[in-house]
mmCIF file of C-alpha atoms in Angstrom:
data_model
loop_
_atom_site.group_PDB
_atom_site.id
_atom_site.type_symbol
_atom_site.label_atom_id
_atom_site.label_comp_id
_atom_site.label_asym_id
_atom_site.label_seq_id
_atom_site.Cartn_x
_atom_site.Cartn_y
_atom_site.Cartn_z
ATOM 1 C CA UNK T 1 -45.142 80.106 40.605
ATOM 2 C CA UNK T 2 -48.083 78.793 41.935
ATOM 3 C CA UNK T 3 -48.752 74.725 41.043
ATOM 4 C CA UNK T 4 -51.474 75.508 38.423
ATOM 5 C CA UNK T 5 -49.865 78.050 36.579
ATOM 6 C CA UNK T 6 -46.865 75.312 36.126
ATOM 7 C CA UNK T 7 -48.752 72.895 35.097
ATOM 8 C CA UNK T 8 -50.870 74.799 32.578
ATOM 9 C CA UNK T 9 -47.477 75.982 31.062
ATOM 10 C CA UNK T 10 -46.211 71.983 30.689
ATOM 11 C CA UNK T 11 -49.559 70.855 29.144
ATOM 12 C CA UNK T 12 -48.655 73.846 26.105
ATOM 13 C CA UNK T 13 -45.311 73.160 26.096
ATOM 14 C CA UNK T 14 -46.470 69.492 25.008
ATOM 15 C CA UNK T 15 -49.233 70.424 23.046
ATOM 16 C CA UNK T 16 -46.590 72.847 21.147
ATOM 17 C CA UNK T 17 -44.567 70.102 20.461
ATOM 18 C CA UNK T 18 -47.361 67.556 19.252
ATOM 19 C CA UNK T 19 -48.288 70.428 16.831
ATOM 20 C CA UNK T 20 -44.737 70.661 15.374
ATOM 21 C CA UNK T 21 -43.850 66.930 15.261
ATOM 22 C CA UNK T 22 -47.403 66.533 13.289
ATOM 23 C CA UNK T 23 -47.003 69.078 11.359
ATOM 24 C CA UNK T 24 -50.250 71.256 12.879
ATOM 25 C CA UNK T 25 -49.757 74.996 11.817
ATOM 26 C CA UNK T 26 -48.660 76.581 15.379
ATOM 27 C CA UNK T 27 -50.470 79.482 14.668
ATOM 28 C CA UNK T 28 -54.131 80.486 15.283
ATOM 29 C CA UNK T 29 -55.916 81.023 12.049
ATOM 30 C CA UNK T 30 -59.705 83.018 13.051
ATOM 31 C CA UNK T 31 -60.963 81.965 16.048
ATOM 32 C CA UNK T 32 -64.648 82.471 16.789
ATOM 33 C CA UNK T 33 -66.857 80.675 20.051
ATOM 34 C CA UNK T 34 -70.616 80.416 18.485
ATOM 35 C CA UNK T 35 -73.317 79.324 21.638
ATOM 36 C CA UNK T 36 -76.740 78.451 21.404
ATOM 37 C CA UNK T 37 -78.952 76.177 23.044
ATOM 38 C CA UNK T 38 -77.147 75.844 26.231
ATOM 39 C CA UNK T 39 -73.897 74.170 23.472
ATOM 40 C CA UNK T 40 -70.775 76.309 22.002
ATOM 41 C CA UNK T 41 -68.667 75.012 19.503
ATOM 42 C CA UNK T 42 -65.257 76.548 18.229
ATOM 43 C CA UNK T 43 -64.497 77.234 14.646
ATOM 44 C CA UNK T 44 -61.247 78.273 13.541
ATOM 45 C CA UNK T 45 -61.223 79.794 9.800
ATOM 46 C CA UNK T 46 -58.041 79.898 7.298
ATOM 47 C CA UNK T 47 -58.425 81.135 3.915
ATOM 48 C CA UNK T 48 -59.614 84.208 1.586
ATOM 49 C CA UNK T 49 -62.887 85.835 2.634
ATOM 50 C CA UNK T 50 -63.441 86.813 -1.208
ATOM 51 C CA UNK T 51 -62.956 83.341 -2.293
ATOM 52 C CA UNK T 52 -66.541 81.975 -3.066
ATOM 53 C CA UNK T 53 -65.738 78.587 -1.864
ATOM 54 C CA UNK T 54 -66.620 78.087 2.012
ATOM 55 C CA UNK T 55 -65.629 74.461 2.866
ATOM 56 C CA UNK T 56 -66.186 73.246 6.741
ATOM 57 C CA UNK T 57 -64.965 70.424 8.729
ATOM 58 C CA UNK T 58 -66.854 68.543 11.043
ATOM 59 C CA UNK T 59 -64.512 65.525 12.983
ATOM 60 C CA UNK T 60 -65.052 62.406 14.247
ATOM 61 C CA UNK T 61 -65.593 60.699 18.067
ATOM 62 C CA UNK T 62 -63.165 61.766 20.517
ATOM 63 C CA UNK T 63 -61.204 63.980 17.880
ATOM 64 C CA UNK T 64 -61.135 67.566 17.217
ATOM 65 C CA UNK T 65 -60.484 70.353 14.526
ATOM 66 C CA UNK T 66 -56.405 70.111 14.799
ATOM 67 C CA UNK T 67 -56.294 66.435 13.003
ATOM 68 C CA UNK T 68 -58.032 68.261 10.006
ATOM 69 C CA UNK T 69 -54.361 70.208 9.703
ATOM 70 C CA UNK T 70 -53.555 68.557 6.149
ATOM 71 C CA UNK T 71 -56.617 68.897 4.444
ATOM 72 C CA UNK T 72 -56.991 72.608 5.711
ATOM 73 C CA UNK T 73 -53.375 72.942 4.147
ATOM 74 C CA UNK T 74 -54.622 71.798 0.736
ATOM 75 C CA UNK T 75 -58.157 72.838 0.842
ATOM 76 C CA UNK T 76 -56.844 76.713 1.689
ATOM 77 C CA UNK T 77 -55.742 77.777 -1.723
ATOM 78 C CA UNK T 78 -59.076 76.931 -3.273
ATOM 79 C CA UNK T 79 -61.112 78.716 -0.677
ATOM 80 C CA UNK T 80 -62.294 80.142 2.849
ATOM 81 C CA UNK T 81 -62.132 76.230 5.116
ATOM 82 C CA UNK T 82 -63.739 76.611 8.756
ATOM 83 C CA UNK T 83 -62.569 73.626 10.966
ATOM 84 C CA UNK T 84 -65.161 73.133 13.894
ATOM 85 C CA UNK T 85 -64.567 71.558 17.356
ATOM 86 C CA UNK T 86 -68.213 70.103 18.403
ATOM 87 C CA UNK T 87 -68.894 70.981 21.992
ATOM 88 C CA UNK T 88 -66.694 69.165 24.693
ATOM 89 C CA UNK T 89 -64.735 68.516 21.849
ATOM 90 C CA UNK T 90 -60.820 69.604 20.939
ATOM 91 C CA UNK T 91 -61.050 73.337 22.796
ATOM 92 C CA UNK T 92 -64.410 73.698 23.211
ATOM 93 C CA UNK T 93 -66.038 73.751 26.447
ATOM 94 C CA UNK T 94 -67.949 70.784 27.698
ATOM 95 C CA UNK T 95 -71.788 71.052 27.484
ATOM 96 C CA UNK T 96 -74.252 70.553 30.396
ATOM 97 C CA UNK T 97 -75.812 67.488 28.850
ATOM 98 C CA UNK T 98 -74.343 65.182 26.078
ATOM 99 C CA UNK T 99 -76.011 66.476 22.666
ATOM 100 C CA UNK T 100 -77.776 63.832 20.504
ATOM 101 C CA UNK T 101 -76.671 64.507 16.637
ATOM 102 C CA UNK T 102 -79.436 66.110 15.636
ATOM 103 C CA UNK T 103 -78.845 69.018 17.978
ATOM 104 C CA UNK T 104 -74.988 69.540 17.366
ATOM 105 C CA UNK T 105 -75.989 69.448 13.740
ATOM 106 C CA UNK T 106 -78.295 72.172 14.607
ATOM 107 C CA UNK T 107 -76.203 74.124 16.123
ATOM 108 C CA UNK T 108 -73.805 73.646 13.606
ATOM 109 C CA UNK T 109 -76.613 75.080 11.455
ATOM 110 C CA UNK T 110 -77.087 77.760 13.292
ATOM 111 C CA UNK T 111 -73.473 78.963 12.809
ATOM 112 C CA UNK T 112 -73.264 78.305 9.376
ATOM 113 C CA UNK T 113 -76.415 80.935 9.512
ATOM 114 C CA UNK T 114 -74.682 83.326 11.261
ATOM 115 C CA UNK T 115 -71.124 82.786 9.268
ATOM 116 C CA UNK T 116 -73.966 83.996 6.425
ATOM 117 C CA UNK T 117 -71.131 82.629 3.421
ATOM 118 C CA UNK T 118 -74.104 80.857 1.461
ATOM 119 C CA UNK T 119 -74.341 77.421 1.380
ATOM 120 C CA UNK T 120 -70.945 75.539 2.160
ATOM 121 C CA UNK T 121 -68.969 72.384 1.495
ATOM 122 C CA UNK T 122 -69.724 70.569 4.344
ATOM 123 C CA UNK T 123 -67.261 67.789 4.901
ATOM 124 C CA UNK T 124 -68.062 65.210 7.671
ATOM 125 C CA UNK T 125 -65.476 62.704 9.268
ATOM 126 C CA UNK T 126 -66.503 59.489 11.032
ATOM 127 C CA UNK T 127 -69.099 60.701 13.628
ATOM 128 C CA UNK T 128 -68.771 64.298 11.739
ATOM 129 C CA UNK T 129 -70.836 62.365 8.758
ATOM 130 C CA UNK T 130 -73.640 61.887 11.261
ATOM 131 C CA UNK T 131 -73.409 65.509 11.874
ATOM 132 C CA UNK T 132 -73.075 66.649 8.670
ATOM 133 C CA UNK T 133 -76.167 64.416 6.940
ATOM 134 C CA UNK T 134 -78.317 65.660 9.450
ATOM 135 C CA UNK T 135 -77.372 69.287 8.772
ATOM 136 C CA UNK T 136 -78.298 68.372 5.324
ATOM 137 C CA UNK T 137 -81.360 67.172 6.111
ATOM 138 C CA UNK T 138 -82.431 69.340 8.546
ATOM 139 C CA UNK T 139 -81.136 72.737 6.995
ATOM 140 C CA UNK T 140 -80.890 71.967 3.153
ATOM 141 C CA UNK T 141 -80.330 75.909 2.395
ATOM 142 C CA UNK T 142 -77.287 75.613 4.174
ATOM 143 C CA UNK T 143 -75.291 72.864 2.164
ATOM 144 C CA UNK T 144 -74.356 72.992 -1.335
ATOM 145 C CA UNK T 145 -72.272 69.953 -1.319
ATOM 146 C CA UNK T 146 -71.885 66.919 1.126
ATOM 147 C CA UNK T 147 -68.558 64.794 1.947
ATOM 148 C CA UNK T 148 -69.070 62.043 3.801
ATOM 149 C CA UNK T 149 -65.191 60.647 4.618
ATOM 150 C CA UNK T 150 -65.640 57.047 6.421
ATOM 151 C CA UNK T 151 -69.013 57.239 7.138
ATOM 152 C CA UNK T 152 -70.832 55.868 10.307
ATOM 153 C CA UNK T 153 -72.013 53.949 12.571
ATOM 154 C CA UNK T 154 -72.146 50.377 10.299
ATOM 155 C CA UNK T 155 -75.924 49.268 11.175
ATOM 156 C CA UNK T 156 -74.942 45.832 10.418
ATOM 157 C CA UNK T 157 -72.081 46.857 14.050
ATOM 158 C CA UNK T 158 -74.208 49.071 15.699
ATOM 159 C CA UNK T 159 -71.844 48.201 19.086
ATOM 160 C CA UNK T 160 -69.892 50.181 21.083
ATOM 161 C CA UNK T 161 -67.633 47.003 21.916
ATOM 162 C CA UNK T 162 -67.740 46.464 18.083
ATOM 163 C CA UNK T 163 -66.986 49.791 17.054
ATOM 164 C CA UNK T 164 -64.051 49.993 19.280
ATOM 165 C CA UNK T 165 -62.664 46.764 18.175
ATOM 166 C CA UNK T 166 -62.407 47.437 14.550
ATOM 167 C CA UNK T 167 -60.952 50.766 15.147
ATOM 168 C CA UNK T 168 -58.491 48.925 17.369
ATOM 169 C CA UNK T 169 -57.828 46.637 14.195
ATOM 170 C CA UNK T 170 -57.829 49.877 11.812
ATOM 171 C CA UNK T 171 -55.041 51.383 14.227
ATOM 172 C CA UNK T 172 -52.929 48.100 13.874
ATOM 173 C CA UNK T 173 -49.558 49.802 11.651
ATOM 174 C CA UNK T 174 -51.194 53.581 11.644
ATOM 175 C CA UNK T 175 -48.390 56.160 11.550
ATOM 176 C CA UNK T 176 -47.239 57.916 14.445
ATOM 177 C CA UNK T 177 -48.583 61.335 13.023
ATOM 178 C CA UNK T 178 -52.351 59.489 13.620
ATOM 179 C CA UNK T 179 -51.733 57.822 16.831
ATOM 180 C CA UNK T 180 -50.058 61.023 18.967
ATOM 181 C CA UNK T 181 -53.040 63.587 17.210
ATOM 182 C CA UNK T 182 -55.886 60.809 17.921
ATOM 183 C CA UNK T 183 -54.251 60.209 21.942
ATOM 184 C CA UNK T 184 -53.956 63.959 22.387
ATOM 185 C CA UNK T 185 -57.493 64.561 21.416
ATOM 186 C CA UNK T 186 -59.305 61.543 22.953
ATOM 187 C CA UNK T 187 -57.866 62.924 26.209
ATOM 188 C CA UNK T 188 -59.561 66.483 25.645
ATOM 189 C CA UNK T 189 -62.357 64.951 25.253
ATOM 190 C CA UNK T 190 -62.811 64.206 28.619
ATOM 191 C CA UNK T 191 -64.348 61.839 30.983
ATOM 192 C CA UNK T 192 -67.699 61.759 29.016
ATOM 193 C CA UNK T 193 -66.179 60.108 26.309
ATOM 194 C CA UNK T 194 -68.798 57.243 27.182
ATOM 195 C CA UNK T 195 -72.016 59.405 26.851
ATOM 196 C CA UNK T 196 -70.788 60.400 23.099
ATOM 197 C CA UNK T 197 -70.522 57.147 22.247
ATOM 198 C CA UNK T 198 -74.032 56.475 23.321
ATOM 199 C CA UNK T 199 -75.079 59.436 21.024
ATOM 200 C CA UNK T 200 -73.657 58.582 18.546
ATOM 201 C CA UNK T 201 -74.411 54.694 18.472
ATOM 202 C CA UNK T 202 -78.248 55.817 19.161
ATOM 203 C CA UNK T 203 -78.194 58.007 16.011
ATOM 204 C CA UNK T 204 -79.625 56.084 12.890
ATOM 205 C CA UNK T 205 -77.763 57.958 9.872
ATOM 206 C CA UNK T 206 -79.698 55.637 7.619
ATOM 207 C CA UNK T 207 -82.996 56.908 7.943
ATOM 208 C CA UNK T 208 -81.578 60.113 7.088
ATOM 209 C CA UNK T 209 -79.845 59.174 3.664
ATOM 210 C CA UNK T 210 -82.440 59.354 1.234
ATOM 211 C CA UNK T 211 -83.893 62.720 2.434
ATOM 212 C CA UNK T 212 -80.223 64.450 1.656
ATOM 213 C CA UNK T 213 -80.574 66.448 -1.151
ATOM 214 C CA UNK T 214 -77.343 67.671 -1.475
ATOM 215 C CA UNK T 215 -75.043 66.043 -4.314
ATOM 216 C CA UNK T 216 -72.879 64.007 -1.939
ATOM 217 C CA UNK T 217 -69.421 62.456 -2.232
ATOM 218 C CA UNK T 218 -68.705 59.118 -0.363
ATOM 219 C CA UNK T 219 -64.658 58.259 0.573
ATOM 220 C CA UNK T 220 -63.593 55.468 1.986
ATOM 221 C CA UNK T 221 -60.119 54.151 3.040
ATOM 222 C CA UNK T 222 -59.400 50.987 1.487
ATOM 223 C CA UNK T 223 -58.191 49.333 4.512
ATOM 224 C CA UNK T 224 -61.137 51.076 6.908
ATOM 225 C CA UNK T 225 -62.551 48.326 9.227
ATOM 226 C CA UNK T 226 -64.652 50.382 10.499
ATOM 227 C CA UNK T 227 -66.445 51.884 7.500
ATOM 228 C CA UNK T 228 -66.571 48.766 5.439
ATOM 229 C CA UNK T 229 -67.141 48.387 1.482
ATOM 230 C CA UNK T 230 -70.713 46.853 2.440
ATOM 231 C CA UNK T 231 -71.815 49.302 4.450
ATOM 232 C CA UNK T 232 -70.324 52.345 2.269
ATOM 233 C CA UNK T 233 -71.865 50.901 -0.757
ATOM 234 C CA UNK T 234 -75.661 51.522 1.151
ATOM 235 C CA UNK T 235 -74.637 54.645 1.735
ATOM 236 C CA UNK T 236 -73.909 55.461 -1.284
ATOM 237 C CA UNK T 237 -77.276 53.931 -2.719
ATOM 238 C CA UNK T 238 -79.307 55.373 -0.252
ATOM 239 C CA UNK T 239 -78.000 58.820 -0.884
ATOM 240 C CA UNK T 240 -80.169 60.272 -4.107
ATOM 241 C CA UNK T 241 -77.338 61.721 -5.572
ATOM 242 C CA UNK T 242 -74.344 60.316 -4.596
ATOM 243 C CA UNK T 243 -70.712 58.976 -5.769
ATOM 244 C CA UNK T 244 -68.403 57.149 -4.265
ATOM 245 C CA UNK T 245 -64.224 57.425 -3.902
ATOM 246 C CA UNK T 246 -62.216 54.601 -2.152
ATOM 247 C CA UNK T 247 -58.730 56.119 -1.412
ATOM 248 C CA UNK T 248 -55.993 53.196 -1.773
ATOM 249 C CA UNK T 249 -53.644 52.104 0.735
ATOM 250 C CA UNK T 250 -55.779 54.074 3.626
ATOM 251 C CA UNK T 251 -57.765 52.951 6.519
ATOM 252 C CA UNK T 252 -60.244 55.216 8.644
ATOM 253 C CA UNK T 253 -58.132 57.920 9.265
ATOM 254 C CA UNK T 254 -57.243 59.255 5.830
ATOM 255 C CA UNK T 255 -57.934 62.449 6.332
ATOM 256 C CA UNK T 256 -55.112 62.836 9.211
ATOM 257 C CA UNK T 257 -52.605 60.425 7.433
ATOM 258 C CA UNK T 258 -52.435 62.081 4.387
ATOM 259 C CA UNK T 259 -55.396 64.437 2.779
ATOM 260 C CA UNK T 260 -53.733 64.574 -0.348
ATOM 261 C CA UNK T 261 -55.940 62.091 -2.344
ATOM 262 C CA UNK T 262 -58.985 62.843 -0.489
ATOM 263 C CA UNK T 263 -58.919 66.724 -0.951
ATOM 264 C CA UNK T 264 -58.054 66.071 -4.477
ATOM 265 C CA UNK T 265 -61.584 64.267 -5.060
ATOM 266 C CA UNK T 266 -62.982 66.506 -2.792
ATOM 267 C CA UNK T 267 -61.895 69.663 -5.279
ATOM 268 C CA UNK T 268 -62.685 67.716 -8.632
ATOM 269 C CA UNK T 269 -66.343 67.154 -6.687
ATOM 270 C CA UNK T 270 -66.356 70.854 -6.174
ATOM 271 C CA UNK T 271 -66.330 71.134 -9.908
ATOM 272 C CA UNK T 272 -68.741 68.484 -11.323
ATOM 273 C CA UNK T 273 -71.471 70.692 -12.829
#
């Protein structure tokens, strides 16, 4: 067996067994590749086509669609949910040039177009709420409702050192389940894990706040030291129509430690008139 072929067959033997140990489904729900611009992102889709919900994941820095496993789980019942990897992110390929956030969000755009569902629940992580307000912004038909989960960057720690060491902080006592899904992805990633960064410290999510028109749900972790209660509370004011959810006894990775009380708000959002 020739060296490659070996190794290929470790690296999904491990990956096989980080799904199982996390509990990530080990099964393929709908894949689809969607390219445009020179940038292809990967969108995996669980749920009933006939259900009239469409809810879509966008994750944070370094991470991928796989750590959005427990929300999927719980969002699935109530609706079609579309997990994305951003390009050179989780599975998909690695673009020519580092995308600022405007143009993943336009891309992302562009396949919620094509996808043609009507507008969606778009529900951004971390980074994913740069994403996500900027595909609210910049393609309003698209999104009926925004989630912003742990929203950055902080302008008052617009620092890559900074950023870095408060998620170091925010890590401090994480479960296993978050630290083996947030290793394996930061390592597909790949070596231009530097260059993201630099997007997405450049990006200035607060200019784009008061232009979302969507009605927009803020959560934040109670112990996130990364998204703090000062900066989520601008957020929230900037945002013109906006509420705000702090999930107890969670830092910044809620959504991968337990979804339960996030996806909860999240559905009771879904059915605020």
């Amino acid at each position: 067996m020739p060296e490659n072929d070996a190794l290929d067959q470790a690296a999904d033997a491990v990956d096989s067994a980080i799904d199982k140990i996390t509990g990530v489904p080990t099964d393929d729900g709908e894949i689809e590749e969607f390219s445009a611009s020179g940038m292809t992102l990967l969108a995996e889709a669980r749920g009933s086509e006939s259900a009239g919900t469409t809810f879509v994941l966008v994750h944070g820095i370094g991470m991928g669609r796989k750590v959005f496993a427990d929300l999927v789980r719980r969002l699935q019942p109530h609706g079609r949910v579309i997990a994305i990897d951003q390009p050179g992110y989780g599975e998909a390929p690695e673009p020519p040039r580092t995308p600022t956030i405007e143009r993943t969000a336009d891309l992302v755009a562009a396949y919620l177009r094509k996808v043609s569902r009507g507008p969606v629940v778009l529900i951004g992580h971390s980074m994913g709420t740069q994403v996500a307000t900027e595909v609210a912004v910049r393609h309003p038909q698209t999104v009926k409702r925004l989630v912003l989960v742990a929203p950055t960057v902080d302008r008052h720690h617009r620092h890559a050192l900074s950023q870095l060491a408060r998620l170091g902080i925010d890590l401090l006592g994480e479960s296993p389940k978050v630290l083996l899904l947030g290793a394996r992805e930061y390592l597909r990633a790949g070596p231009h894990l530097r260059r993201k960064m630099t997007a997405m410290l450049t990006h200035r999510p607060e200019e784009a706040y008061p232009r979302v028109e969507a009605p927009t749900l803020v959560i934040r972790g109670e112990r996130d030291r990364v998204s703090t209660v000062r900066w989520c509370a601008e957020v929230a004011a900037a945002l013109p129509d906006s509420r705000h959810f702090t999930v107890l006894g969670h830092g910044h990775e809620t959504l991968i430690r337990d979804a339960r009380p996030a996806a909860q708000r999240i559905l009771r959002f879904c059915d605020e008139g």
